XYZ file of C-alpha atoms in Angstrom:
405
model
C 118.620 77.785 96.318
C 118.665 80.947 98.452
C 116.328 82.168 101.164
C 114.485 84.555 98.851
C 113.674 81.848 96.184
C 112.365 79.481 98.901
C 110.181 82.192 100.325
C 108.759 83.078 96.834
C 108.023 79.328 96.212
C 106.331 78.936 99.583
C 104.231 81.992 98.930
C 103.160 80.595 95.567
C 102.319 77.223 97.242
C 100.141 78.914 99.806
C 98.264 80.910 96.971
C 97.811 77.691 94.994
C 96.065 75.912 97.888
C 93.437 78.638 98.598
C 89.957 78.158 97.390
C 88.907 80.804 94.995
C 85.539 81.812 93.699
C 84.277 80.536 90.402
C 85.417 82.117 87.220
C 84.442 85.809 86.741
C 84.161 88.177 83.822
C 84.055 91.919 84.261
C 82.679 93.329 81.018
C 82.090 96.819 79.469
C 84.782 98.403 81.531
C 87.191 101.248 80.727
C 90.289 99.325 81.782
C 93.485 101.105 82.842
C 95.900 98.270 82.413
C 99.082 100.016 83.647
C 100.742 97.794 81.013
C 101.654 98.178 77.344
C 97.973 97.923 76.242
C 97.296 101.304 77.981
C 93.572 102.271 78.345
C 91.079 99.892 76.774
C 87.457 101.005 76.194
C 84.528 98.613 76.465
C 86.832 95.945 77.552
C 86.442 92.540 79.385
C 88.666 91.000 81.927
C 88.292 87.363 82.915
C 89.450 85.901 86.123
C 89.943 82.190 87.099
C 91.618 80.733 90.153
C 92.667 84.133 91.554
C 94.497 85.237 88.288
C 93.609 87.221 85.220
C 93.408 84.796 82.332
C 92.253 87.025 79.554
C 91.887 90.638 78.610
C 89.448 91.393 75.806
C 88.972 87.725 74.710
C 87.028 87.197 71.494
C 84.473 85.101 73.478
C 83.477 85.497 77.122
C 82.733 82.440 79.231
C 82.577 82.669 82.927
C 80.406 81.452 85.887
C 79.594 85.079 86.849
C 79.492 88.164 84.629
C 79.513 91.688 85.992
C 78.626 94.575 83.798
C 80.849 97.508 84.653
C 78.618 100.019 82.778
C 81.652 101.803 81.395
C 83.161 102.434 84.852
C 86.902 102.391 85.327
C 88.740 99.288 86.380
C 92.333 99.724 87.532
C 94.876 97.317 89.140
C 94.775 97.501 92.892
C 97.093 100.175 94.149
C 100.389 99.409 95.930
C 101.474 101.257 98.927
C 105.246 101.663 99.453
C 107.645 101.600 102.372
C 105.368 102.123 105.459
C 104.525 100.230 108.599
C 100.890 99.250 107.764
C 100.269 96.108 109.946
C 103.273 96.818 111.941
C 101.751 99.626 114.060
C 98.269 100.201 115.396
C 98.679 103.379 117.445
C 101.873 105.344 116.749
C 101.995 106.804 120.269
C 101.612 103.388 121.975
C 104.995 101.605 122.056
C 103.461 98.224 122.620
C 101.823 98.418 119.228
C 104.976 99.322 117.225
C 106.918 96.398 115.666
C 108.672 97.958 112.767
C 111.998 98.532 114.458
C 114.395 97.695 117.250
C 117.598 99.238 118.514
C 119.472 95.904 117.884
C 117.865 95.491 114.285
C 120.459 94.812 111.521
C 120.139 93.743 107.835
C 118.549 90.374 108.916
C 115.685 92.012 110.827
C 112.418 90.899 109.255
C 109.425 92.855 110.632
C 106.962 90.831 108.475
C 107.140 88.177 111.211
C 105.085 90.570 113.373
C 102.726 91.686 110.559
C 99.067 91.868 111.791
C 96.658 91.193 108.904
C 93.800 92.028 111.174
C 94.932 95.547 111.960
C 92.117 98.093 111.854
C 94.185 100.225 109.503
C 94.044 97.640 106.726
C 90.304 97.910 105.868
C 90.689 101.596 105.852
C 93.662 101.425 103.349
C 91.417 99.200 101.175
C 88.822 101.972 101.010
C 91.517 103.968 99.089
C 91.931 101.108 96.477
C 95.106 99.684 98.100
C 95.264 95.871 97.663
C 98.893 95.231 98.340
C 101.735 97.038 100.189
C 105.465 97.028 100.625
C 106.051 97.137 104.440
C 109.482 98.376 105.576
C 111.373 98.522 108.804
C 112.542 101.698 110.556
C 115.383 99.654 112.033
C 117.505 100.701 114.825
C 121.096 101.986 115.470
C 122.613 100.206 112.392
C 122.482 101.663 108.944
C 120.816 98.469 107.699
C 117.285 98.770 108.994
C 116.204 95.344 107.835
C 114.147 93.804 105.086
C 110.998 94.998 103.333
C 108.241 92.627 102.400
C 105.230 92.452 100.182
C 101.816 91.947 101.885
C 98.381 91.580 100.630
C 95.456 93.531 102.224
C 93.099 90.654 102.138
C 92.934 90.539 105.832
C 93.767 86.803 105.782
C 96.301 85.328 108.025
C 98.616 84.236 105.123
C 98.783 87.840 103.861
C 102.529 88.049 103.767
C 102.952 87.378 100.096
C 106.719 87.600 99.817
C 109.329 88.191 102.399
C 112.640 90.072 101.739
C 111.768 92.120 98.594
C 114.398 94.655 99.439
C 117.129 95.569 101.917
C 116.429 98.931 103.556
C 119.298 101.240 104.365
C 119.306 104.525 106.241
C 121.889 107.229 105.118
C 122.122 110.995 105.078
C 122.056 113.424 107.899
C 122.758 112.213 111.404
C 121.954 113.814 114.743
C 125.398 112.579 115.969
C 128.351 111.788 113.950
C 128.952 112.014 110.226
C 127.082 110.852 107.177
C 130.373 109.962 105.688
C 130.926 107.099 108.100
C 127.392 105.655 107.173
C 128.256 105.717 103.503
C 131.692 104.249 104.220
C 129.984 101.468 106.234
C 127.787 100.611 103.283
C 130.878 100.630 100.793
C 132.868 98.491 103.151
C 130.070 96.005 103.639
C 129.510 95.649 99.793
C 133.378 95.434 99.125
C 133.732 92.761 101.824
C 131.064 90.723 100.345
C 132.278 91.038 96.801
C 135.730 89.863 97.833
C 134.675 86.905 100.059
C 135.527 83.301 99.315
C 132.228 81.795 97.895
C 133.642 78.212 98.743
C 134.249 79.147 102.416
C 131.306 77.589 104.377
C 132.258 79.422 107.461
C 131.357 82.779 105.691
C 127.828 81.701 104.957
C 124.855 82.875 106.947
C 121.686 84.909 106.551
C 123.567 88.210 105.994
C 125.500 86.448 103.244
C 122.282 85.153 101.639
C 120.785 88.708 101.738
C 123.806 90.267 100.124
C 123.976 87.408 97.639
C 120.402 88.378 96.631
C 121.447 92.074 96.342
C 124.458 91.280 94.126
C 122.298 88.931 91.972
C 119.803 91.755 91.517
C 117.027 89.673 92.971
C 116.267 92.518 95.471
C 117.307 96.176 95.412
C 118.957 98.316 98.101
C 116.321 100.896 99.313
C 118.272 103.768 100.555
C 116.570 106.499 102.644
C 118.448 109.590 101.396
C 117.386 113.060 100.526
C 120.422 115.242 99.518
C 121.429 115.423 95.904
C 125.173 115.109 96.706
C 124.622 111.878 98.684
C 122.570 110.332 95.926
C 125.437 111.113 93.378
C 127.829 109.307 95.676
C 125.439 106.403 95.838
C 125.175 106.214 92.046
C 128.984 105.682 92.055
C 128.540 102.914 94.549
C 125.832 101.412 92.410
C 127.905 101.439 89.290
C 130.949 100.039 91.164
C 129.204 97.067 92.524
C 126.545 96.581 89.877
C 123.553 96.495 92.251
C 119.997 97.861 91.982
C 119.127 100.841 94.170
C 115.934 102.764 94.943
C 116.192 106.129 96.563
C 113.385 106.831 99.223
C 112.619 110.347 100.301
C 114.666 111.849 97.579
C 113.355 115.385 97.955
C 116.421 116.773 96.052
C 116.178 114.155 93.315
C 114.963 116.827 90.851
C 118.458 118.327 90.893
C 119.918 115.110 89.397
C 117.034 113.914 87.368
C 119.244 113.256 84.358
C 121.634 111.019 86.217
C 118.868 109.130 87.942
C 117.222 108.472 84.580
C 120.465 107.541 82.919
C 121.294 105.037 85.721
C 117.752 103.605 85.885
C 117.371 104.481 89.513
C 113.712 104.720 90.769
C 112.762 107.203 93.472
C 110.052 106.889 96.038
C 108.676 110.379 96.806
C 105.729 112.056 98.341
C 103.727 114.099 95.924
C 102.790 116.456 98.925
C 106.371 117.331 99.969
C 106.321 121.083 99.534
C 108.609 122.547 102.195
C 112.157 121.485 103.392
C 112.000 119.085 106.376
C 115.782 119.472 106.876
C 118.881 120.894 105.302
C 118.898 117.781 103.037
C 115.612 118.489 101.517
C 115.767 122.080 100.400
C 114.126 121.380 96.961
C 110.878 119.773 98.147
C 108.156 120.876 95.805
C 104.721 119.863 94.595
C 105.969 119.764 90.874
C 108.809 117.334 91.523
C 106.918 114.276 90.537
C 105.987 115.782 87.225
C 109.565 117.076 86.687
C 111.085 113.683 87.402
C 108.532 111.933 85.153
C 109.332 114.328 82.281
C 113.148 113.526 82.803
C 112.411 109.844 82.411
C 112.965 108.827 86.092
C 110.804 106.101 87.444
C 108.673 107.507 90.078
C 106.907 105.712 92.895
C 104.419 107.724 95.000
C 104.097 107.144 98.719
C 102.437 108.995 101.624
C 104.550 111.382 103.770
C 104.536 111.267 107.561
C 102.289 108.717 109.241
C 101.823 106.683 106.096
C 100.510 103.478 107.873
C 97.424 105.441 109.133
C 96.992 107.629 106.014
C 97.717 105.156 103.151
C 94.002 105.569 102.141
C 94.989 109.006 100.800
C 97.429 107.651 98.263
C 95.029 108.160 95.325
C 94.379 111.747 96.384
C 98.163 112.334 96.446
C 98.403 110.938 92.928
C 95.710 113.218 91.904
C 97.595 116.133 93.240
C 100.666 115.118 91.375
C 98.566 115.247 88.229
C 97.270 118.624 89.047
C 100.889 119.763 89.230
C 101.867 118.462 85.851
C 102.298 114.573 86.149
C 100.468 112.653 83.505
C 97.477 110.536 84.639
C 99.098 107.404 83.158
C 102.392 108.284 84.963
C 100.585 108.771 88.294
C 98.749 105.443 87.849
C 102.083 103.657 87.148
C 103.740 105.369 90.256
C 101.240 103.480 92.519
C 101.078 100.263 90.400
C 103.515 98.986 87.833
C 106.405 101.208 88.781
C 106.308 99.708 92.398
C 106.187 96.189 90.885
C 109.035 96.868 88.520
C 111.332 98.452 91.235
C 110.714 95.517 93.735
C 110.416 92.729 91.274
C 106.819 91.912 92.032
C 104.187 90.048 90.139
C 101.399 92.556 90.773
C 100.394 96.113 89.568
C 99.038 95.415 86.051
C 95.921 94.014 84.433
C 97.368 91.471 82.100
C 97.050 87.668 81.651
C 98.898 85.671 84.294
C 98.826 88.524 86.887
C 96.973 88.150 90.181
C 93.488 89.479 89.989
C 93.844 92.426 92.381
C 91.448 94.912 90.780
C 89.387 97.959 91.701
C 86.246 99.172 89.950
C 85.594 102.894 90.446
C 82.641 105.070 89.773
C 84.741 107.551 87.952
C 88.362 108.886 87.800
C 90.019 107.318 90.883
C 92.082 110.454 91.356
C 89.002 112.532 91.839
C 87.935 113.177 95.486
C 84.290 112.517 94.779
C 84.841 109.059 93.178
C 83.884 106.098 95.178
C 84.961 102.421 94.983
C 82.306 100.092 93.531
C 84.079 96.838 94.134
C 87.542 95.450 95.070
C 88.945 92.105 94.376
C 92.185 90.666 95.857
C 93.363 87.392 94.300
C 90.059 87.295 92.411
C 87.946 87.241 95.622
C 85.749 90.318 96.368
C 86.595 91.982 99.598
C 84.854 94.408 101.765
C 85.641 98.099 101.910
C 83.896 98.530 105.240
C 86.327 99.959 107.961
C 86.248 100.683 111.563
C 85.263 104.268 110.756
C 82.046 103.077 108.915
C 81.094 100.884 111.854
C 81.559 103.699 114.363
C 79.469 105.966 112.138
C 76.684 103.444 111.786
C 76.766 102.763 115.379
C 76.218 106.398 116.489
C 73.813 107.458 113.618
C 71.468 104.499 113.870
C 68.622 104.508 116.436
C 69.141 101.689 118.923
C 67.794 100.538 122.283
C 71.509 100.087 123.499
C 73.045 102.870 125.642
C 75.068 105.395 123.684
C 78.329 104.171 125.085
C 77.528 100.543 124.585
C 80.574 98.919 122.812
C 79.605 95.353 121.933
């Protein structure tokens, strides 16, 4: 049994030993399942032991029943490929743990994940209940391993380590992108030709590459230029591995090839100007065009995404305003993420973790507010540091204005 299977079993054991609230039924909700059932009107979702056990059962029996009053219930949103919990203040080096010059493919930044980061409650305010954290690596093309984390704020929030191997390709400040691509090809080729019975060849790198070749985890490749992505599709076909392209501003030029090869892309709906010569075709309509071409689209936040993950729903709404379907935008921050990274979250269906958000109205509308959030069936607070500061300085108090305790 390899490292990744052991990790998944360990996570499941931790989850099974937690104490959950009594059974809960959410009734009279407009449920956006992000699954085959689509949108269900006047629906009921029943939760027990942290999991969804029924959707629209014929009879409702639960310890607690909440009337949603026709409000919208969605799966908790999933952030993708950022440093949430790995950075507190970007300008302060001591608070950054997502990379290291010496980082290689075995680098696992989840070991430094801080579930008590002040950025996590703020992200929850945007309906984010889980997140795929990613390394930014070092000098090697292999940046390290991405992991799934829960935004519960609990100390066992790393749900599953090693959900993807992150690779940095494309433009280089020094040297040639060709060498980076060749290094990837050589690494995959060497692994495919190794003697599986040779104990001396076994180690953590071998375990990681075994998981890649078994399609247990994908290669997430940070790449923007269309010609680079076409070369990578050849590599994908040659070695029969799963790939996800991140950044992918020029993906719209090769949408047909991406759809035909079942290669998801992680993009920002707000990319509208070239950030480099590799991303000349960044445009606000790209998410819609890729969806229309049949590409699996995952939406993420551009720039300092750890600090701005709260805005993911607004970015999804922007994608809708530029032609993406509302269902496609919802999938791009729920079920598509789960599918690309082999995760058991992102849908409202029996057997899935009860990561749910109840909204006052359309979650992609700016004026909509969150009514309630559940992570693993337990209601969690949406109060953030920002709220506490507002209350501190707008509430009459005998304390001095600069009092901090």
